[in-house]
Amino acid sequence: MDSLSEIAEKIKNCRRCELWKSNTNYVPGEGNENSKIVFIGEAPGREEDVQGKPFVGNAGKLLTEMISKKLKLSRDDVFITNVLKCRPPKNRDPLPEEVEKCKPYLIEQLKLLKPKVIVCLGRHSAKLIFELFGMEFNGISSIRGKFFEIKTEWGDSKVVAVYHPAAVLYRPQLREVLERDFEKISSAINLKNTRRGMRTLNEYFDL
Ligand code: URA
């Protein structure tokens, strides 16, 4: 199996859909390769396309704030990626055929990372992850903030979806919901630690 950097190299040569023609940079994802928590967004926006890094624009600042304030972790402790690795023109929604063609990269990343917790940022990510793990997806509002146990080829894992940080910036009244959902993620991680004894978060992530 390829390493994460080999997958990133493959992504940087990708011609599976048309998005390579309009992108500035590919955005394969980044973070701690040993992290047991993975955040999956929708697709790079303008700033991500310029920098080649996920979640570095305004939505990224909010995500980074949630990770540090609510989970007491830094971006470098976790792995962050997207459903699509290229920016759709004018930030339009991903097309079903783009998701289908890009999906194998995300699957390969997940198989290597073997996450214990997958956090879906927004409906496009939640829809794909639910479908991949054979669960019915009926919209983000009904599932956000709930933990779903999944069986994967790397063992038991959990999926949780939250509102997309960009949606929260657009509708500030959702911020409280996002904060509460991140608090739930924090306690789910801590609960696991407590059951296993006096583990620190980092030890948990190294499991
Ligand atoms: N929105 C996303 O879904 N992903 C990013 O990387 C940035 C903004």
mmCIF file of C-alpha atoms and ligand atoms in Angstrom:
data_model
loop_
_atom_site.group_PDB
_atom_site.id
_atom_site.type_symbol
_atom_site.label_atom_id
_atom_site.label_comp_id
_atom_site.label_asym_id
_atom_site.label_seq_id
_atom_site.Cartn_x
_atom_site.Cartn_y
_atom_site.Cartn_z
ATOM 1 C CA MET A 1 0.000 0.000 0.000
ATOM 2 C CA ASP A 2 1.176 3.555 -0.739
ATOM 3 C CA SER A 3 2.170 5.915 2.077
ATOM 4 C CA LEU A 4 0.252 9.156 2.629
ATOM 5 C CA SER A 5 2.934 11.087 0.768
ATOM 6 C CA GLU A 6 2.757 8.642 -2.143
ATOM 7 C CA ILE A 7 -1.016 9.151 -2.254
ATOM 8 C CA ALA A 8 -0.411 12.918 -2.241
ATOM 9 C CA GLU A 9 1.978 12.495 -5.197
ATOM 10 C CA LYS A 10 -0.648 10.503 -7.107
ATOM 11 C CA ILE A 11 -3.215 13.213 -6.382
ATOM 12 C CA LYS A 12 -0.843 15.866 -7.716
ATOM 13 C CA ASN A 13 -0.746 14.053 -11.071
ATOM 14 C CA CYS A 14 -4.475 13.350 -11.196
ATOM 15 C CA ARG A 15 -6.449 13.875 -14.410
ATOM 16 C CA ARG A 16 -9.502 11.803 -13.473
ATOM 17 C CA CYS A 17 -11.939 14.729 -13.731
ATOM 18 C CA GLU A 18 -11.717 18.202 -15.247
ATOM 19 C CA LEU A 19 -10.859 20.133 -12.068
ATOM 20 C CA TRP A 20 -7.095 19.898 -12.613
ATOM 21 C CA LYS A 21 -7.524 22.265 -15.568
ATOM 22 C CA SER A 22 -8.713 25.148 -13.383
ATOM 23 C CA ASN A 23 -6.860 24.498 -10.124
ATOM 24 C CA THR A 24 -3.753 26.361 -8.935
ATOM 25 C CA ASN A 25 -2.684 23.609 -6.565
ATOM 26 C CA TYR A 26 -3.912 20.189 -5.564
ATOM 27 C CA VAL A 27 -4.925 19.920 -1.892
ATOM 28 C CA PRO A 28 -4.362 16.310 -0.796
ATOM 29 C CA GLY A 29 -4.706 16.967 2.947
ATOM 30 C CA GLU A 30 -2.239 17.343 5.793
ATOM 31 C CA GLY A 31 -1.609 16.644 9.434
ATOM 32 C CA ASN A 32 -0.413 14.004 11.834
ATOM 33 C CA GLU A 33 -0.078 10.641 10.097
ATOM 34 C CA ASN A 34 -0.612 8.892 13.461
ATOM 35 C CA SER A 35 -3.742 10.812 14.344
ATOM 36 C CA LYS A 36 -6.730 8.682 15.189
ATOM 37 C CA ILE A 37 -9.109 11.555 14.455
ATOM 38 C CA VAL A 38 -9.626 12.660 10.854
ATOM 39 C CA PHE A 39 -11.574 15.714 9.669
ATOM 40 C CA ILE A 40 -13.104 15.561 6.206
ATOM 41 C CA GLY A 41 -14.373 18.716 4.509
ATOM 42 C CA GLU A 42 -16.002 19.275 1.139
ATOM 43 C CA ALA A 43 -13.454 20.745 -1.278
ATOM 44 C CA PRO A 44 -10.703 23.370 -1.283
ATOM 45 C CA GLY A 45 -11.800 27.003 -1.568
ATOM 46 C CA ARG A 46 -9.818 29.910 -3.005
ATOM 47 C CA GLU A 47 -7.265 30.228 -0.213
ATOM 48 C CA GLU A 48 -6.740 26.457 -0.019
ATOM 49 C CA ASP A 49 -6.242 26.334 -3.801
ATOM 50 C CA VAL A 50 -3.593 29.069 -3.565
ATOM 51 C CA GLN A 51 -1.726 27.484 -0.652
ATOM 52 C CA GLY A 52 -2.270 23.788 -1.473
ATOM 53 C CA LYS A 53 -3.402 23.208 2.135
ATOM 54 C CA PRO A 54 -6.843 22.312 3.512
ATOM 55 C CA PHE A 55 -8.892 24.700 5.644
ATOM 56 C CA VAL A 56 -6.579 27.720 5.680
ATOM 57 C CA GLY A 57 -9.171 30.373 4.740
ATOM 58 C CA ASN A 58 -11.905 31.829 6.963
ATOM 59 C CA ALA A 59 -13.724 28.512 7.441
ATOM 60 C CA GLY A 60 -10.340 26.992 8.252
ATOM 61 C CA LYS A 61 -9.715 29.576 10.945
ATOM 62 C CA LEU A 62 -12.986 28.596 12.596
ATOM 63 C CA LEU A 63 -12.134 24.894 12.336
ATOM 64 C CA THR A 64 -8.675 25.513 13.793
ATOM 65 C CA GLU A 65 -10.258 27.480 16.652
ATOM 66 C CA MET A 66 -12.686 24.619 17.428
ATOM 67 C CA ILE A 67 -9.856 22.083 17.367
ATOM 68 C CA SER A 68 -7.745 24.137 19.764
ATOM 69 C CA LYS A 69 -10.436 25.561 22.080
ATOM 70 C CA LYS A 70 -12.772 22.583 22.298
ATOM 71 C CA LEU A 71 -10.488 19.592 21.715
ATOM 72 C CA LYS A 72 -7.368 21.199 23.205
ATOM 73 C CA LEU A 73 -5.391 19.982 20.203
ATOM 74 C CA SER A 74 -3.497 21.762 17.473
ATOM 75 C CA ARG A 75 -3.978 21.264 13.737
ATOM 76 C CA ASP A 76 -0.695 19.357 13.728
ATOM 77 C CA ASP A 77 -2.179 16.736 16.079
ATOM 78 C CA VAL A 78 -4.959 15.760 13.671
ATOM 79 C CA PHE A 79 -5.341 14.942 9.978
ATOM 80 C CA ILE A 80 -7.463 17.215 7.770
ATOM 81 C CA THR A 81 -8.578 16.428 4.233
ATOM 82 C CA ASN A 82 -11.503 16.900 1.843
ATOM 83 C CA VAL A 83 -13.849 14.867 -0.331
ATOM 84 C CA LEU A 84 -12.446 16.650 -3.419
ATOM 85 C CA LYS A 85 -8.738 17.407 -3.662
ATOM 86 C CA CYS A 86 -9.196 20.249 -6.200
ATOM 87 C CA ARG A 87 -11.176 23.472 -6.001
ATOM 88 C CA PRO A 88 -14.413 23.490 -7.993
ATOM 89 C CA PRO A 89 -14.710 26.728 -10.039
ATOM 90 C CA LYS A 90 -16.351 29.531 -8.026
ATOM 91 C CA ASN A 91 -16.639 27.129 -5.078
ATOM 92 C CA ARG A 92 -19.648 25.392 -6.605
ATOM 93 C CA ASP A 93 -20.873 22.152 -5.029
ATOM 94 C CA PRO A 94 -18.945 19.015 -5.997
ATOM 95 C CA LEU A 95 -20.551 17.142 -8.902
ATOM 96 C CA PRO A 96 -21.497 13.508 -8.245
ATOM 97 C CA GLU A 97 -19.036 12.322 -10.929
ATOM 98 C CA GLU A 98 -16.222 14.368 -9.352
ATOM 99 C CA VAL A 99 -16.933 12.795 -5.959
ATOM 100 C CA GLU A 100 -16.973 9.343 -7.550
ATOM 101 C CA LYS A 101 -13.629 9.871 -9.295
ATOM 102 C CA CYS A 102 -11.912 11.440 -6.285
ATOM 103 C CA LYS A 103 -13.315 8.994 -3.722
ATOM 104 C CA PRO A 104 -10.572 6.329 -4.090
ATOM 105 C CA TYR A 105 -7.970 8.819 -2.765
ATOM 106 C CA LEU A 106 -9.981 9.450 0.400
ATOM 107 C CA ILE A 107 -10.539 5.726 0.882
ATOM 108 C CA GLU A 108 -6.794 5.076 0.560
ATOM 109 C CA GLN A 109 -6.051 7.858 3.062
ATOM 110 C CA LEU A 110 -8.531 6.394 5.557
ATOM 111 C CA LYS A 111 -7.113 2.875 5.184
ATOM 112 C CA LEU A 112 -3.672 4.195 6.068
ATOM 113 C CA LEU A 113 -4.755 6.505 8.880
ATOM 114 C CA LYS A 114 -7.115 3.934 10.430
ATOM 115 C CA PRO A 115 -9.069 6.614 12.330
ATOM 116 C CA LYS A 116 -11.026 5.829 15.507
ATOM 117 C CA VAL A 117 -13.110 8.959 14.922
ATOM 118 C CA ILE A 118 -14.088 10.411 11.534
ATOM 119 C CA VAL A 119 -15.482 13.945 11.732
ATOM 120 C CA CYS A 120 -17.495 14.939 8.652
ATOM 121 C CA LEU A 121 -17.530 18.686 8.073
ATOM 122 C CA GLY A 122 -20.752 19.426 6.261
ATOM 123 C CA ARG A 123 -23.276 17.494 4.222
ATOM 124 C CA HIS A 124 -21.147 16.489 1.226
ATOM 125 C CA SER A 125 -18.616 14.802 3.446
ATOM 126 C CA ALA A 126 -21.283 13.223 5.672
ATOM 127 C CA LYS A 127 -23.204 11.912 2.647
ATOM 128 C CA LEU A 128 -20.131 10.238 1.181
ATOM 129 C CA ILE A 129 -18.946 8.717 4.460
ATOM 130 C CA PHE A 130 -22.428 7.451 5.318
ATOM 131 C CA GLU A 131 -22.718 5.840 1.886
ATOM 132 C CA LEU A 132 -19.235 4.325 2.105
ATOM 133 C CA PHE A 133 -20.121 2.645 5.392
ATOM 134 C CA GLY A 134 -23.566 1.479 4.269
ATOM 135 C CA MET A 135 -25.649 3.933 6.295
ATOM 136 C CA GLU A 136 -28.653 5.861 5.082
ATOM 137 C CA PHE A 137 -28.087 9.621 4.795
ATOM 138 C CA ASN A 138 -31.151 11.840 5.206
ATOM 139 C CA GLY A 139 -29.535 15.238 5.515
ATOM 140 C CA ILE A 140 -27.083 16.721 7.959
ATOM 141 C CA SER A 141 -29.589 18.325 10.344
ATOM 142 C CA SER A 142 -30.929 14.982 11.533
ATOM 143 C CA ILE A 143 -27.540 13.344 12.127
ATOM 144 C CA ARG A 144 -25.190 16.115 13.253
ATOM 145 C CA GLY A 145 -23.704 15.751 16.705
ATOM 146 C CA LYS A 146 -24.547 12.039 16.913
ATOM 147 C CA PHE A 147 -21.963 9.276 16.989
ATOM 148 C CA PHE A 148 -22.407 6.326 14.667
ATOM 149 C CA GLU A 149 -20.443 3.157 15.360
ATOM 150 C CA ILE A 150 -18.999 1.640 12.199
ATOM 151 C CA LYS A 151 -17.152 -1.575 11.434
ATOM 152 C CA THR A 152 -14.214 -0.971 9.148
ATOM 153 C CA GLU A 153 -11.420 -3.125 7.808
ATOM 154 C CA TRP A 154 -9.139 -1.450 10.380
ATOM 155 C CA GLY A 155 -11.510 -2.168 13.293
ATOM 156 C CA ASP A 156 -14.308 -0.410 15.152
ATOM 157 C CA SER A 157 -14.576 3.284 14.519
ATOM 158 C CA LYS A 158 -17.034 6.144 14.944
ATOM 159 C CA VAL A 159 -18.444 8.735 12.560
ATOM 160 C CA VAL A 160 -19.795 12.097 13.647
ATOM 161 C CA ALA A 161 -20.945 14.941 11.398
ATOM 162 C CA VAL A 162 -21.028 18.641 12.251
ATOM 163 C CA TYR A 163 -22.199 21.680 10.334
ATOM 164 C CA HIS A 164 -19.618 22.925 7.853
ATOM 165 C CA PRO A 165 -17.615 25.832 9.376
ATOM 166 C CA ALA A 166 -18.382 27.919 6.239
ATOM 167 C CA ALA A 167 -22.119 27.385 6.836
ATOM 168 C CA VAL A 168 -21.611 28.543 10.423
ATOM 169 C CA LEU A 169 -19.837 31.695 9.230
ATOM 170 C CA TYR A 170 -22.762 32.340 6.900
ATOM 171 C CA ARG A 171 -25.330 31.687 9.635
ATOM 172 C CA PRO A 172 -23.745 32.785 12.948
ATOM 173 C CA GLN A 173 -26.700 31.389 14.906
ATOM 174 C CA LEU A 174 -25.282 27.907 14.143
ATOM 175 C CA ARG A 175 -22.053 28.636 15.984
ATOM 176 C CA GLU A 176 -23.434 27.509 19.317
ATOM 177 C CA VAL A 177 -24.488 24.183 17.760
ATOM 178 C CA LEU A 178 -21.022 23.714 16.274
ATOM 179 C CA GLU A 179 -19.404 24.451 19.636
ATOM 180 C CA ARG A 180 -21.671 21.957 21.414
ATOM 181 C CA ASP A 181 -20.924 19.294 18.814
ATOM 182 C CA PHE A 182 -17.195 19.824 19.289
ATOM 183 C CA GLU A 183 -17.709 19.509 23.053
ATOM 184 C CA LYS A 184 -19.359 16.129 22.383
ATOM 185 C CA ILE A 185 -16.382 15.084 20.276
ATOM 186 C CA SER A 186 -14.092 16.145 23.101
ATOM 187 C CA SER A 187 -15.970 14.111 25.699
ATOM 188 C CA ALA A 188 -16.233 11.069 23.417
ATOM 189 C CA ILE A 189 -12.456 11.060 23.159
ATOM 190 C CA ASN A 190 -12.040 11.606 26.893
ATOM 191 C CA LEU A 191 -14.579 8.940 27.790
ATOM 192 C CA LYS A 192 -12.579 6.437 25.838
ATOM 193 C CA ASN A 193 -9.433 7.565 27.626
ATOM 194 C CA THR A 194 -11.073 7.269 31.045
ATOM 195 C CA ARG A 195 -12.290 3.756 30.342
ATOM 196 C CA ARG A 196 -8.748 2.819 29.485
ATOM 197 C CA GLY A 197 -7.332 4.397 32.623
ATOM 198 C CA MET A 198 -5.402 7.613 32.981
ATOM 199 C CA ARG A 199 -4.482 8.094 29.372
ATOM 200 C CA THR A 200 -3.711 11.507 28.014
ATOM 201 C CA LEU A 201 -5.237 12.596 24.740
ATOM 202 C CA ASN A 202 -1.976 12.150 22.921
ATOM 203 C CA GLU A 203 -1.594 8.604 24.144
ATOM 204 C CA TYR A 204 -5.098 7.934 22.898
ATOM 205 C CA PHE A 205 -4.170 9.293 19.493
ATOM 206 C CA ASP A 206 -1.112 7.088 19.426
ATOM 207 C CA LEU A 207 -3.149 3.913 19.942
HETATM 208 N N1 URA B 1 -14.033 24.231 2.853
HETATM 209 C C1 URA B 1 -13.802 22.901 2.730
HETATM 210 O O1 URA B 1 -14.721 22.102 2.685
HETATM 211 N N2 URA B 1 -12.550 22.504 2.674
HETATM 212 C C2 URA B 1 -11.514 23.325 2.753
HETATM 213 O O2 URA B 1 -10.390 22.857 2.712
HETATM 214 C C3 URA B 1 -11.780 24.697 2.891
HETATM 215 C C4 URA B 1 -13.052 25.128 2.937
#
